[in-house]
Amino acid sequence: MKKTSLIPICNAIFNADTTVLSDGEKLLRLHNVFDEDALNELSNAFRELEPGLVTRQEHRKRTSWDLGQNNHAAMSNEDRFAIQKAIETAMDTKFESMGVTLWEDKESYNIPKHVDNDGLNAAMQIYLPSDEGALPNTGTIIYDGIQEYQVPFVPNNGYFISNSNTTVHSSGEQVKAGHVRRSVYFYFRR
């Protein structure tokens, strides 16, 4: 990622629409996260890296590509460090580590209400463009008691939740036939 490509993601983090949930945790809704160069590099990574399955989701129609272990043009070690520091500054907290994966969800993919496993403390998912277009109703839903917040699956937008292993969330509607849902997922550990 070019250094100038970090400006939009940092701006998206610092200018996010923020909702404080009833337990004090935060939901940040992010807009216009990547510039065109970064979106192109992320798209190339789907073709250039080896795909794998998502741990504990092997039975679902989700494929992943690890950007956390590779110094790929889409996300270098410096890029990951800068993004982690932006989140830490915006959230006034420290994380021990941050991982990054690309996800591709195929037809009928859906995950019901859940919390992330104990190994993940916070999460950020940015929706990526696909040839089939936006799938707004498949975006993540955050549950806060009787209140629900859906982050529509619109390319180059997404969310950050400050405690993904206590905040209940789900995907929205199932991915429709002939469509894929692509995103980049950042996970944080304290």
PDB file of C-alpha atoms in Angstrom:
ATOM      1  CA  MET A   1       0.000   0.000   0.000  1.00  0.00           C
ATOM      2  CA  LYS A   2       1.374   3.405  -0.864  1.00  0.00           C
ATOM      3  CA  LYS A   3       1.981   5.685   2.108  1.00  0.00           C
ATOM      4  CA  THR A   4      -0.655   8.095   0.788  1.00  0.00           C
ATOM      5  CA  SER A   5      -3.151   5.201   0.830  1.00  0.00           C
ATOM      6  CA  LEU A   6      -2.913   5.157   4.633  1.00  0.00           C
ATOM      7  CA  ILE A   7      -4.415   8.657   4.828  1.00  0.00           C
ATOM      8  CA  PRO A   8      -7.973   7.600   3.867  1.00  0.00           C
ATOM      9  CA  ILE A   9      -8.065   4.655   6.289  1.00  0.00           C
ATOM     10  CA  CYS A  10      -6.740   6.785   9.155  1.00  0.00           C
ATOM     11  CA  ASN A  11      -9.262   9.519   8.299  1.00  0.00           C
ATOM     12  CA  ALA A  12     -12.063   6.915   8.215  1.00  0.00           C
ATOM     13  CA  ILE A  13     -11.058   5.707  11.687  1.00  0.00           C
ATOM     14  CA  PHE A  14     -10.763   9.161  13.242  1.00  0.00           C
ATOM     15  CA  ASN A  15     -13.944  10.478  11.566  1.00  0.00           C
ATOM     16  CA  ALA A  16     -16.095   7.387  12.089  1.00  0.00           C
ATOM     17  CA  ASP A  17     -19.726   7.562  13.127  1.00  0.00           C
ATOM     18  CA  THR A  18     -19.432   6.275  16.705  1.00  0.00           C
ATOM     19  CA  THR A  19     -22.127   4.570  18.756  1.00  0.00           C
ATOM     20  CA  VAL A  20     -21.493   3.763  22.412  1.00  0.00           C
ATOM     21  CA  LEU A  21     -23.270   0.506  23.231  1.00  0.00           C
ATOM     22  CA  SER A  22     -25.075  -0.089  26.532  1.00  0.00           C
ATOM     23  CA  ASP A  23     -22.067  -1.950  27.994  1.00  0.00           C
ATOM     24  CA  GLY A  24     -19.724   0.942  27.134  1.00  0.00           C
ATOM     25  CA  GLU A  25     -18.202  -0.804  24.118  1.00  0.00           C
ATOM     26  CA  LYS A  26     -18.059   1.110  20.848  1.00  0.00           C
ATOM     27  CA  LEU A  27     -19.229   0.580  17.297  1.00  0.00           C
ATOM     28  CA  LEU A  28     -17.445   2.716  14.727  1.00  0.00           C
ATOM     29  CA  ARG A  29     -19.020   2.906  11.266  1.00  0.00           C
ATOM     30  CA  LEU A  30     -16.341   3.629   8.697  1.00  0.00           C
ATOM     31  CA  HIS A  31     -16.793   5.274   5.287  1.00  0.00           C
ATOM     32  CA  ASN A  32     -14.508   5.681   2.246  1.00  0.00           C
ATOM     33  CA  VAL A  33     -11.773   3.641   3.885  1.00  0.00           C
ATOM     34  CA  PHE A  34      -9.395   2.918   0.984  1.00  0.00           C
ATOM     35  CA  ASP A  35      -8.253   4.890  -2.023  1.00  0.00           C
ATOM     36  CA  GLU A  36      -8.407   3.361  -5.513  1.00  0.00           C
ATOM     37  CA  ASP A  37      -4.787   2.139  -5.391  1.00  0.00           C
ATOM     38  CA  ALA A  38      -5.345   0.257  -2.128  1.00  0.00           C
ATOM     39  CA  LEU A  39      -8.601  -1.272  -3.424  1.00  0.00           C
ATOM     40  CA  ASN A  40      -6.753  -2.499  -6.536  1.00  0.00           C
ATOM     41  CA  GLU A  41      -3.936  -4.019  -4.451  1.00  0.00           C
ATOM     42  CA  LEU A  42      -6.441  -5.795  -2.200  1.00  0.00           C
ATOM     43  CA  SER A  43      -8.237  -7.133  -5.275  1.00  0.00           C
ATOM     44  CA  ASN A  44      -4.912  -8.423  -6.659  1.00  0.00           C
ATOM     45  CA  ALA A  45      -4.159 -10.194  -3.369  1.00  0.00           C
ATOM     46  CA  PHE A  46      -7.177 -12.470  -3.881  1.00  0.00           C
ATOM     47  CA  ARG A  47      -5.445 -13.796  -7.024  1.00  0.00           C
ATOM     48  CA  GLU A  48      -1.846 -13.745  -5.823  1.00  0.00           C
ATOM     49  CA  LEU A  49      -2.047 -15.329  -2.350  1.00  0.00           C
ATOM     50  CA  GLU A  50      -2.916 -18.902  -1.398  1.00  0.00           C
ATOM     51  CA  PRO A  51      -6.485 -19.277  -0.112  1.00  0.00           C
ATOM     52  CA  GLY A  52      -7.424 -21.179   3.037  1.00  0.00           C
ATOM     53  CA  LEU A  53     -10.380 -21.904   5.278  1.00  0.00           C
ATOM     54  CA  VAL A  54     -11.413 -19.796   8.270  1.00  0.00           C
ATOM     55  CA  THR A  55     -10.787 -21.551  11.579  1.00  0.00           C
ATOM     56  CA  ARG A  56     -14.046 -22.708  13.170  1.00  0.00           C
ATOM     57  CA  GLN A  57     -15.921 -21.863   9.972  1.00  0.00           C
ATOM     58  CA  GLU A  58     -14.695 -24.737   7.798  1.00  0.00           C
ATOM     59  CA  HIS A  59     -18.304 -25.852   7.226  1.00  0.00           C
ATOM     60  CA  ARG A  60     -19.335 -22.431   5.897  1.00  0.00           C
ATOM     61  CA  LYS A  61     -18.827 -20.993   2.427  1.00  0.00           C
ATOM     62  CA  ARG A  62     -16.062 -18.594   3.439  1.00  0.00           C
ATOM     63  CA  THR A  63     -12.516 -18.596   2.078  1.00  0.00           C
ATOM     64  CA  SER A  64      -9.675 -16.525   3.523  1.00  0.00           C
ATOM     65  CA  TRP A  65      -6.309 -15.177   2.441  1.00  0.00           C
ATOM     66  CA  ASP A  66      -3.804 -14.239   5.147  1.00  0.00           C
ATOM     67  CA  LEU A  67      -2.435 -10.712   4.821  1.00  0.00           C
ATOM     68  CA  GLY A  68      -0.953 -10.785   8.313  1.00  0.00           C
ATOM     69  CA  GLN A  69       1.998 -13.047   7.567  1.00  0.00           C
ATOM     70  CA  ASN A  70       2.859 -11.809   4.110  1.00  0.00           C
ATOM     71  CA  ASN A  71       4.536  -8.562   3.178  1.00  0.00           C
ATOM     72  CA  HIS A  72       2.227  -8.202   0.184  1.00  0.00           C
ATOM     73  CA  ALA A  73       1.839  -4.910  -1.704  1.00  0.00           C
ATOM     74  CA  ALA A  74      -1.758  -4.747  -0.421  1.00  0.00           C
ATOM     75  CA  MET A  75      -0.687  -4.688   3.243  1.00  0.00           C
ATOM     76  CA  SER A  76       2.922  -4.446   4.358  1.00  0.00           C
ATOM     77  CA  ASN A  77       4.202  -4.723   7.914  1.00  0.00           C
ATOM     78  CA  GLU A  78       4.458  -0.903   7.996  1.00  0.00           C
ATOM     79  CA  ASP A  79       0.837  -0.590   6.825  1.00  0.00           C
ATOM     80  CA  ARG A  80      -0.385  -2.973   9.540  1.00  0.00           C
ATOM     81  CA  PHE A  81       1.585  -1.068  12.175  1.00  0.00           C
ATOM     82  CA  ALA A  82       0.146   2.302  11.049  1.00  0.00           C
ATOM     83  CA  ILE A  83      -3.429   0.965  11.004  1.00  0.00           C
ATOM     84  CA  GLN A  84      -3.044  -0.625  14.441  1.00  0.00           C
ATOM     85  CA  LYS A  85      -1.662   2.638  15.840  1.00  0.00           C
ATOM     86  CA  ALA A  86      -4.571   4.609  14.342  1.00  0.00           C
ATOM     87  CA  ILE A  87      -7.092   2.271  16.008  1.00  0.00           C
ATOM     88  CA  GLU A  88      -5.210   2.383  19.317  1.00  0.00           C
ATOM     89  CA  THR A  89      -5.147   6.187  19.243  1.00  0.00           C
ATOM     90  CA  ALA A  90      -8.810   6.504  18.280  1.00  0.00           C
ATOM     91  CA  MET A  91      -9.891   3.976  20.928  1.00  0.00           C
ATOM     92  CA  ASP A  92      -7.386   5.092  23.600  1.00  0.00           C
ATOM     93  CA  THR A  93      -6.215   1.523  24.151  1.00  0.00           C
ATOM     94  CA  LYS A  94      -3.310  -0.766  23.309  1.00  0.00           C
ATOM     95  CA  PHE A  95      -3.366  -4.080  21.487  1.00  0.00           C
ATOM     96  CA  GLU A  96      -0.662  -6.710  21.622  1.00  0.00           C
ATOM     97  CA  SER A  97      -1.197  -7.650  17.989  1.00  0.00           C
ATOM     98  CA  MET A  98      -3.344  -7.207  14.919  1.00  0.00           C
ATOM     99  CA  GLY A  99      -3.949  -9.754  12.177  1.00  0.00           C
ATOM    100  CA  VAL A 100      -5.395  -9.164   8.723  1.00  0.00           C
ATOM    101  CA  THR A 101      -7.212 -11.534   6.394  1.00  0.00           C
ATOM    102  CA  LEU A 102      -9.192 -11.235   3.218  1.00  0.00           C
ATOM    103  CA  TRP A 103     -12.556 -13.000   3.170  1.00  0.00           C
ATOM    104  CA  GLU A 104     -14.701 -14.155   0.295  1.00  0.00           C
ATOM    105  CA  ASP A 105     -18.189 -15.363   1.176  1.00  0.00           C
ATOM    106  CA  LYS A 106     -20.021 -17.373  -1.450  1.00  0.00           C
ATOM    107  CA  GLU A 107     -23.651 -18.153  -2.186  1.00  0.00           C
ATOM    108  CA  SER A 108     -25.725 -18.934   0.941  1.00  0.00           C
ATOM    109  CA  TYR A 109     -22.999 -17.778   3.373  1.00  0.00           C
ATOM    110  CA  ASN A 110     -24.498 -16.599   6.637  1.00  0.00           C
ATOM    111  CA  ILE A 111     -23.397 -16.651  10.251  1.00  0.00           C
ATOM    112  CA  PRO A 112     -25.983 -16.368  13.047  1.00  0.00           C
ATOM    113  CA  LYS A 113     -25.696 -14.318  16.248  1.00  0.00           C
ATOM    114  CA  HIS A 114     -22.394 -15.005  17.982  1.00  0.00           C
ATOM    115  CA  VAL A 115     -19.470 -13.484  19.825  1.00  0.00           C
ATOM    116  CA  ASP A 116     -15.912 -13.998  18.631  1.00  0.00           C
ATOM    117  CA  ASN A 117     -13.704 -16.515  20.372  1.00  0.00           C
ATOM    118  CA  ASP A 118     -11.603 -15.499  23.365  1.00  0.00           C
ATOM    119  CA  GLY A 119      -8.528 -15.069  21.171  1.00  0.00           C
ATOM    120  CA  LEU A 120     -10.035 -11.991  19.517  1.00  0.00           C
ATOM    121  CA  ASN A 121     -10.705  -8.822  21.467  1.00  0.00           C
ATOM    122  CA  ALA A 122     -11.763  -6.346  18.785  1.00  0.00           C
ATOM    123  CA  ALA A 123     -12.527  -6.501  15.077  1.00  0.00           C
ATOM    124  CA  MET A 124     -12.710  -4.290  12.017  1.00  0.00           C
ATOM    125  CA  GLN A 125     -14.251  -5.414   8.728  1.00  0.00           C
ATOM    126  CA  ILE A 126     -14.097  -3.332   5.565  1.00  0.00           C
ATOM    127  CA  TYR A 127     -16.324  -4.398   2.677  1.00  0.00           C
ATOM    128  CA  LEU A 128     -14.658  -4.617  -0.724  1.00  0.00           C
ATOM    129  CA  PRO A 129     -16.062  -4.172  -4.242  1.00  0.00           C
ATOM    130  CA  SER A 130     -17.014  -7.198  -6.328  1.00  0.00           C
ATOM    131  CA  ASP A 131     -18.129  -7.556  -9.905  1.00  0.00           C
ATOM    132  CA  GLU A 132     -21.673  -8.282  -8.758  1.00  0.00           C
ATOM    133  CA  GLY A 133     -22.058  -4.985  -6.854  1.00  0.00           C
ATOM    134  CA  ALA A 134     -23.192  -4.130  -3.340  1.00  0.00           C
ATOM    135  CA  LEU A 135     -25.204  -6.502  -1.155  1.00  0.00           C
ATOM    136  CA  PRO A 136     -26.378  -4.062   1.555  1.00  0.00           C
ATOM    137  CA  ASN A 137     -28.632  -6.502   3.438  1.00  0.00           C
ATOM    138  CA  THR A 138     -25.754  -8.948   3.983  1.00  0.00           C
ATOM    139  CA  GLY A 139     -23.872  -6.457   6.173  1.00  0.00           C
ATOM    140  CA  THR A 140     -22.965  -7.164   9.788  1.00  0.00           C
ATOM    141  CA  ILE A 141     -25.610  -6.625  12.470  1.00  0.00           C
ATOM    142  CA  ILE A 142     -24.552  -5.551  15.968  1.00  0.00           C
ATOM    143  CA  TYR A 143     -26.992  -6.391  18.781  1.00  0.00           C
ATOM    144  CA  ASP A 144     -27.266  -4.175  21.853  1.00  0.00           C
ATOM    145  CA  GLY A 145     -30.157  -5.466  23.949  1.00  0.00           C
ATOM    146  CA  ILE A 146     -33.266  -4.830  21.889  1.00  0.00           C
ATOM    147  CA  GLN A 147     -31.427  -2.340  19.649  1.00  0.00           C
ATOM    148  CA  GLU A 148     -29.856  -3.544  16.395  1.00  0.00           C
ATOM    149  CA  TYR A 149     -27.335  -1.687  14.247  1.00  0.00           C
ATOM    150  CA  GLN A 150     -26.749  -2.982  10.726  1.00  0.00           C
ATOM    151  CA  VAL A 151     -23.698  -1.848   8.821  1.00  0.00           C
ATOM    152  CA  PRO A 152     -24.835  -2.264   5.195  1.00  0.00           C
ATOM    153  CA  PHE A 153     -22.499  -4.272   2.990  1.00  0.00           C
ATOM    154  CA  VAL A 154     -21.527  -1.369   0.749  1.00  0.00           C
ATOM    155  CA  PRO A 155     -18.043  -1.410  -0.820  1.00  0.00           C
ATOM    156  CA  ASN A 156     -15.342   0.640   0.889  1.00  0.00           C
ATOM    157  CA  ASN A 157     -17.348   1.000   4.099  1.00  0.00           C
ATOM    158  CA  GLY A 158     -17.286  -1.100   7.245  1.00  0.00           C
ATOM    159  CA  TYR A 159     -17.088  -1.119  11.007  1.00  0.00           C
ATOM    160  CA  PHE A 160     -14.921  -1.551  14.091  1.00  0.00           C
ATOM    161  CA  ILE A 161     -16.273  -3.092  17.309  1.00  0.00           C
ATOM    162  CA  SER A 162     -14.233  -2.541  20.448  1.00  0.00           C
ATOM    163  CA  ASN A 163     -14.960  -5.896  22.094  1.00  0.00           C
ATOM    164  CA  SER A 164     -15.933  -8.568  19.592  1.00  0.00           C
ATOM    165  CA  ASN A 165     -15.808 -11.368  22.163  1.00  0.00           C
ATOM    166  CA  THR A 166     -18.643  -9.826  24.226  1.00  0.00           C
ATOM    167  CA  THR A 167     -20.580  -7.870  21.577  1.00  0.00           C
ATOM    168  CA  VAL A 168     -23.171 -10.068  19.885  1.00  0.00           C
ATOM    169  CA  HIS A 169     -23.131  -9.764  16.096  1.00  0.00           C
ATOM    170  CA  SER A 170     -24.137 -11.657  12.956  1.00  0.00           C
ATOM    171  CA  SER A 171     -24.059 -11.387   9.210  1.00  0.00           C
ATOM    172  CA  GLY A 172     -27.219 -10.118   7.611  1.00  0.00           C
ATOM    173  CA  GLU A 173     -29.079 -11.990   4.911  1.00  0.00           C
ATOM    174  CA  GLN A 174     -27.494 -14.938   3.126  1.00  0.00           C
ATOM    175  CA  VAL A 175     -25.310 -14.171   0.129  1.00  0.00           C
ATOM    176  CA  LYS A 176     -27.484 -14.527  -2.970  1.00  0.00           C
ATOM    177  CA  ALA A 177     -26.895 -16.988  -5.811  1.00  0.00           C
ATOM    178  CA  GLY A 178     -24.334 -15.719  -8.299  1.00  0.00           C
ATOM    179  CA  HIS A 179     -22.832 -13.234  -5.832  1.00  0.00           C
ATOM    180  CA  VAL A 180     -19.765 -13.099  -3.617  1.00  0.00           C
ATOM    181  CA  ARG A 181     -19.119 -10.869  -0.657  1.00  0.00           C
ATOM    182  CA  ARG A 182     -15.495  -9.772  -0.244  1.00  0.00           C
ATOM    183  CA  SER A 183     -13.969  -7.968   2.698  1.00  0.00           C
ATOM    184  CA  VAL A 184     -10.772  -7.345   4.598  1.00  0.00           C
ATOM    185  CA  TYR A 185     -10.955  -8.324   8.265  1.00  0.00           C
ATOM    186  CA  PHE A 186      -8.665  -6.932  10.966  1.00  0.00           C
ATOM    187  CA  TYR A 187      -8.620  -8.700  14.327  1.00  0.00           C
ATOM    188  CA  PHE A 188      -7.003  -7.356  17.470  1.00  0.00           C
ATOM    189  CA  ARG A 189      -5.631  -9.068  20.592  1.00  0.00           C
ATOM    190  CA  ARG A 190      -4.825  -7.492  23.942  1.00  0.00           C
TER     191      ARG A 190
END
